[in-house]
JSON list of C-alpha atoms in Angstrom, two decimals:
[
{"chain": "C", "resi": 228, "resn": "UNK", "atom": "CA", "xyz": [41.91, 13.37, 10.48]},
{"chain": "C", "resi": 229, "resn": "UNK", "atom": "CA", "xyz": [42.31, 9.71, 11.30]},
{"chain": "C", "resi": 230, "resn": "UNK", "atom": "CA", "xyz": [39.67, 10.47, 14.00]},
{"chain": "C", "resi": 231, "resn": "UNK", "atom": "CA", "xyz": [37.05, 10.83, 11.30]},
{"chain": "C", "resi": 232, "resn": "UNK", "atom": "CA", "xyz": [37.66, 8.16, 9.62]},
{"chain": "C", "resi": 233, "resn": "UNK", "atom": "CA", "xyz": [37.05, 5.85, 12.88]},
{"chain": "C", "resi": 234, "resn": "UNK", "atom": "CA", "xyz": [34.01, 7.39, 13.28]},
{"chain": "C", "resi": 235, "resn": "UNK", "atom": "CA", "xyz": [32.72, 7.01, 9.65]},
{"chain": "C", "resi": 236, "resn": "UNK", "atom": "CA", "xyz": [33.56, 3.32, 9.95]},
{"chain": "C", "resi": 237, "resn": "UNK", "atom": "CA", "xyz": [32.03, 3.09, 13.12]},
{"chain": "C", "resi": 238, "resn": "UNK", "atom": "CA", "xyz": [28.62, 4.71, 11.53]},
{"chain": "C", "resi": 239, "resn": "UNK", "atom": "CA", "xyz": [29.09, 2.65, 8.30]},
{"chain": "C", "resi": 240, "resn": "UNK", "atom": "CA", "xyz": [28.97, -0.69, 10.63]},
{"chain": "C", "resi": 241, "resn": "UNK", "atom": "CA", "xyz": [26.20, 0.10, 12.62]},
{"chain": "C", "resi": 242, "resn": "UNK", "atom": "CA", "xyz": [24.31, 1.30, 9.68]},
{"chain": "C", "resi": 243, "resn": "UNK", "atom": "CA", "xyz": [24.81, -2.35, 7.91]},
{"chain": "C", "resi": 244, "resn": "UNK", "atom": "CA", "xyz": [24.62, -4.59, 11.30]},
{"chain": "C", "resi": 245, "resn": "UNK", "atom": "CA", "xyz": [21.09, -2.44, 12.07]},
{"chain": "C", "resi": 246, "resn": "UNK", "atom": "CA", "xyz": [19.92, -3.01, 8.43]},
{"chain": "C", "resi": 247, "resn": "UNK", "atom": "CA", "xyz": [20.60, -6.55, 8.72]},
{"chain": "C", "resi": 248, "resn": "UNK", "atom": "CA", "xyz": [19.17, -6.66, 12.33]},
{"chain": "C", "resi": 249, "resn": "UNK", "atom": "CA", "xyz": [15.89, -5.41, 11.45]},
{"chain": "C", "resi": 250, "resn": "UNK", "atom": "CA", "xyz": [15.94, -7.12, 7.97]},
{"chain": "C", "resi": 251, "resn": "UNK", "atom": "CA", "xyz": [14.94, -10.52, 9.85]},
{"chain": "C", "resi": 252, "resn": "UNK", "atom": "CA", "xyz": [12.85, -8.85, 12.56]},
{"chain": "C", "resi": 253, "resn": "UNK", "atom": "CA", "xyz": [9.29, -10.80, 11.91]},
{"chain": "C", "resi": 254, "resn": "UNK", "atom": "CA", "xyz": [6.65, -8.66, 11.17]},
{"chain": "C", "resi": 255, "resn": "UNK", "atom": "CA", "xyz": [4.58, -9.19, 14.36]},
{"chain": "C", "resi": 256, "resn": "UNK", "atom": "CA", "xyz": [7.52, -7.86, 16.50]},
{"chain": "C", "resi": 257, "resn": "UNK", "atom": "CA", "xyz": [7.84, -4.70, 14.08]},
{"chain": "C", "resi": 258, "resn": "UNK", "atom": "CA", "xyz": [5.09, -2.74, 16.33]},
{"chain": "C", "resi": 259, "resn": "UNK", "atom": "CA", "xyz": [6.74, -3.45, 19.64]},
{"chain": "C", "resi": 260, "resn": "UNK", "atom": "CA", "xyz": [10.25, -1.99, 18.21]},
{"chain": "C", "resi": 261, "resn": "UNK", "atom": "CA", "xyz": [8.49, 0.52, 16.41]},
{"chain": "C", "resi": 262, "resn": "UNK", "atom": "CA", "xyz": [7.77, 1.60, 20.64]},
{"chain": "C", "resi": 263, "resn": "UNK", "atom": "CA", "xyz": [11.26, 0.75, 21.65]},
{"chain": "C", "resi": 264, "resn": "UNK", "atom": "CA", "xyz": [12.96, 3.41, 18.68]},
{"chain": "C", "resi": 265, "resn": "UNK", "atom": "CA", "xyz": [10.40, 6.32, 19.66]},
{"chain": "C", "resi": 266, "resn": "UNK", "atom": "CA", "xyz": [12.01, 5.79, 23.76]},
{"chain": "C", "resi": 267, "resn": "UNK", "atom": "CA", "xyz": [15.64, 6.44, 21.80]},
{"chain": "C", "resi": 268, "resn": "UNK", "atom": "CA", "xyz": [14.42, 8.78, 19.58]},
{"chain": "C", "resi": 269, "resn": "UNK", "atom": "CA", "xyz": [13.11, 10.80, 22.85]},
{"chain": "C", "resi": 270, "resn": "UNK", "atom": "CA", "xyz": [16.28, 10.45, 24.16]},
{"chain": "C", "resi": 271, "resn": "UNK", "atom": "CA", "xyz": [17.77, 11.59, 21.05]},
{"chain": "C", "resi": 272, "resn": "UNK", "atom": "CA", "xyz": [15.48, 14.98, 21.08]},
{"chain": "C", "resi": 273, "resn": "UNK", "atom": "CA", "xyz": [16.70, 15.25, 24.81]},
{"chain": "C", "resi": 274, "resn": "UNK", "atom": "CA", "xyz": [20.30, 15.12, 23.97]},
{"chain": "C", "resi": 275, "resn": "UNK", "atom": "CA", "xyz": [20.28, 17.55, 20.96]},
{"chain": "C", "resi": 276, "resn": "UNK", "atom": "CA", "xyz": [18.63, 20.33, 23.68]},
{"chain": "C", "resi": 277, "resn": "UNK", "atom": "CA", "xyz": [21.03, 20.14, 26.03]},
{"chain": "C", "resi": 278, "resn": "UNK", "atom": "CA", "xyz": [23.42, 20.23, 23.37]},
{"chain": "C", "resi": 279, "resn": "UNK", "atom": "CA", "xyz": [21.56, 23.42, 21.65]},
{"chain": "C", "resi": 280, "resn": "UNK", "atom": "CA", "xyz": [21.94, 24.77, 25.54]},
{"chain": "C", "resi": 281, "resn": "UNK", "atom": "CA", "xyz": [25.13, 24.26, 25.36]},
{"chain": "C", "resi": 282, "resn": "UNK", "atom": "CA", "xyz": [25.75, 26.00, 22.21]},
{"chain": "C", "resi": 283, "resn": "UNK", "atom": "CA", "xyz": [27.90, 29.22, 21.84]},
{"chain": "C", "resi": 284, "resn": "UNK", "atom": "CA", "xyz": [28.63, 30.16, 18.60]},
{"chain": "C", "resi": 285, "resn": "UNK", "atom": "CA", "xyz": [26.06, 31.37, 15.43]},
{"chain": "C", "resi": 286, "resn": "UNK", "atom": "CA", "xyz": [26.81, 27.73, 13.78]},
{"chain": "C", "resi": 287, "resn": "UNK", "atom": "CA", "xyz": [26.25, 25.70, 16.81]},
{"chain": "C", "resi": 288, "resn": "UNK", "atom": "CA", "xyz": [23.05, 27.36, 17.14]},
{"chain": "C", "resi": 289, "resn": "UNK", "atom": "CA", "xyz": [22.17, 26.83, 14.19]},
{"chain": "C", "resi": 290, "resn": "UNK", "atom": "CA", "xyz": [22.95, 23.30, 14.02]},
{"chain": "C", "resi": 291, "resn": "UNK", "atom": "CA", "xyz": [21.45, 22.58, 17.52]},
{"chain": "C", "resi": 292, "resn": "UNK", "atom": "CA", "xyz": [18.24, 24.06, 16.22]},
{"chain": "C", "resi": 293, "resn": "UNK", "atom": "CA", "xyz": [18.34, 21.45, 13.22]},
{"chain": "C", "resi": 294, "resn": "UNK", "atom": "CA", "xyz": [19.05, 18.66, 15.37]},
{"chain": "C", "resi": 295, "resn": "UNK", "atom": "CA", "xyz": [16.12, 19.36, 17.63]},
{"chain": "C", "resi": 296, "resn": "UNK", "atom": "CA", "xyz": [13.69, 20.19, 14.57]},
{"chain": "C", "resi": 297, "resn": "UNK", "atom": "CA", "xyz": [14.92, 17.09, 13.10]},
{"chain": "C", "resi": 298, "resn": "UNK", "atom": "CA", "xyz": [14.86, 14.83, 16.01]},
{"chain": "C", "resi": 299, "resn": "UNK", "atom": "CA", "xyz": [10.89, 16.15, 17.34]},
{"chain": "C", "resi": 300, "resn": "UNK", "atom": "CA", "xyz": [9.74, 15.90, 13.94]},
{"chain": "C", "resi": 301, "resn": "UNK", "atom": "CA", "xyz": [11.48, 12.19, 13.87]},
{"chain": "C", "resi": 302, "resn": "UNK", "atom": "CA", "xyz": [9.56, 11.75, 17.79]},
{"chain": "C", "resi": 303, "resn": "UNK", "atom": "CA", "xyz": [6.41, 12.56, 16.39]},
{"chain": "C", "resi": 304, "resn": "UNK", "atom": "CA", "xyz": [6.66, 11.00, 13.35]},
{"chain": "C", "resi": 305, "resn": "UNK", "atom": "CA", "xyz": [7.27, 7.60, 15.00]},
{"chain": "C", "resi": 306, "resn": "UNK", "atom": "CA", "xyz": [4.63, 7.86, 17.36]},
{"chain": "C", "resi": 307, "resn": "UNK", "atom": "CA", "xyz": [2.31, 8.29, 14.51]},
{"chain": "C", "resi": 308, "resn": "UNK", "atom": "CA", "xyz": [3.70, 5.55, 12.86]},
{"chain": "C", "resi": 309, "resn": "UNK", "atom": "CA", "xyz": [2.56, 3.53, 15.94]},
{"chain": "C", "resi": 310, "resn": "UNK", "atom": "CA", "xyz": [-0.40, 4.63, 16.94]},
{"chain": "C", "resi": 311, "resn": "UNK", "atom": "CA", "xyz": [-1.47, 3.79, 12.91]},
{"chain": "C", "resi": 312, "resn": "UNK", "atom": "CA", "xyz": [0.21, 0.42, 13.07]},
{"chain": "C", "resi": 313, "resn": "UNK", "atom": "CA", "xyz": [-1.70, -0.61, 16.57]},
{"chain": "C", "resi": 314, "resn": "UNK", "atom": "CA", "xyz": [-5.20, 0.51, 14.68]},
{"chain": "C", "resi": 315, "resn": "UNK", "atom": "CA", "xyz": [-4.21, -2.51, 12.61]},
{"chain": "C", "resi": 316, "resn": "UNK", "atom": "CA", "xyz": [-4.46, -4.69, 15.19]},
{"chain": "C", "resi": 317, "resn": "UNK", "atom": "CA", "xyz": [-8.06, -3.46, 16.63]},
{"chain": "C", "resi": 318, "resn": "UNK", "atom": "CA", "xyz": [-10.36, -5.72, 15.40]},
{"chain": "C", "resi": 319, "resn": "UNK", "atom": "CA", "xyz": [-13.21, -3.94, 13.15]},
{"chain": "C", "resi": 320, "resn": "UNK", "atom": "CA", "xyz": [-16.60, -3.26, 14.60]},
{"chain": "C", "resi": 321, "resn": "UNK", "atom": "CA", "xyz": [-19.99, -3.19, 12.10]},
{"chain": "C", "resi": 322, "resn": "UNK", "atom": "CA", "xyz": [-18.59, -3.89, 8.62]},
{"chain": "C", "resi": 323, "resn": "UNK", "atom": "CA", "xyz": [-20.91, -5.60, 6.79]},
{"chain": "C", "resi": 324, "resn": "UNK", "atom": "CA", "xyz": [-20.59, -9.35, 6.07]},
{"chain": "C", "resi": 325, "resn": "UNK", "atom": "CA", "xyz": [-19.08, -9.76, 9.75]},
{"chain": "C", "resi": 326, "resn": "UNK", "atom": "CA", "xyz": [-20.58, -12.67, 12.07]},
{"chain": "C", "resi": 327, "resn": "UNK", "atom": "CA", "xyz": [-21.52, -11.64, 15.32]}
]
């Protein structure tokens, strides 16, 4: 029992040292770790398959599929996250009012 409660202190305090990580992140680095979290989040996806492989009983299974549902949808998610963030950055080409 004591085991779980290491590891929910160890999740509590990288839940509040992330939050106040990326709380003072500027917002012009936000895109560039917005690329860095989809690499983990791939890594993430990779790990919960070969866990799912590894799986033997009905609840593993089950819980294996979750965690790869979960973490492809989070993949995907973040990459369109990204790719909507770097549009941002494009500059704009024929509005009207622009100098040439």
């Amino acid at each position: 029992m004591i085991d779980g409660f290491v590891a929910l202190y160890i999740f509590m305090l990288a839940a509040f040292t992330g939050h106040e990580i990326i709380a003072r992140v500027p917002v012009i680095l936000h895109t560039p770790l917005m690329s860095g979290s989809n690499f983990v989040h791939g890594i993430v996806l990779v790990g919960a398959m070969i866990a799912l492989g590894h799986a033997s009983t009905p609840f593993e299974i089950g819980l294996g599929f979750v965690a790869v549902l979960l973490g492809a949808g989070n993949a995907a998610g973040g990459y369109v996250v990204t790719e909507r963030m770097l549009e941002m950055f494009k500059p704009s080409a024929g509005k009207p009012g622009d100098k040439a």
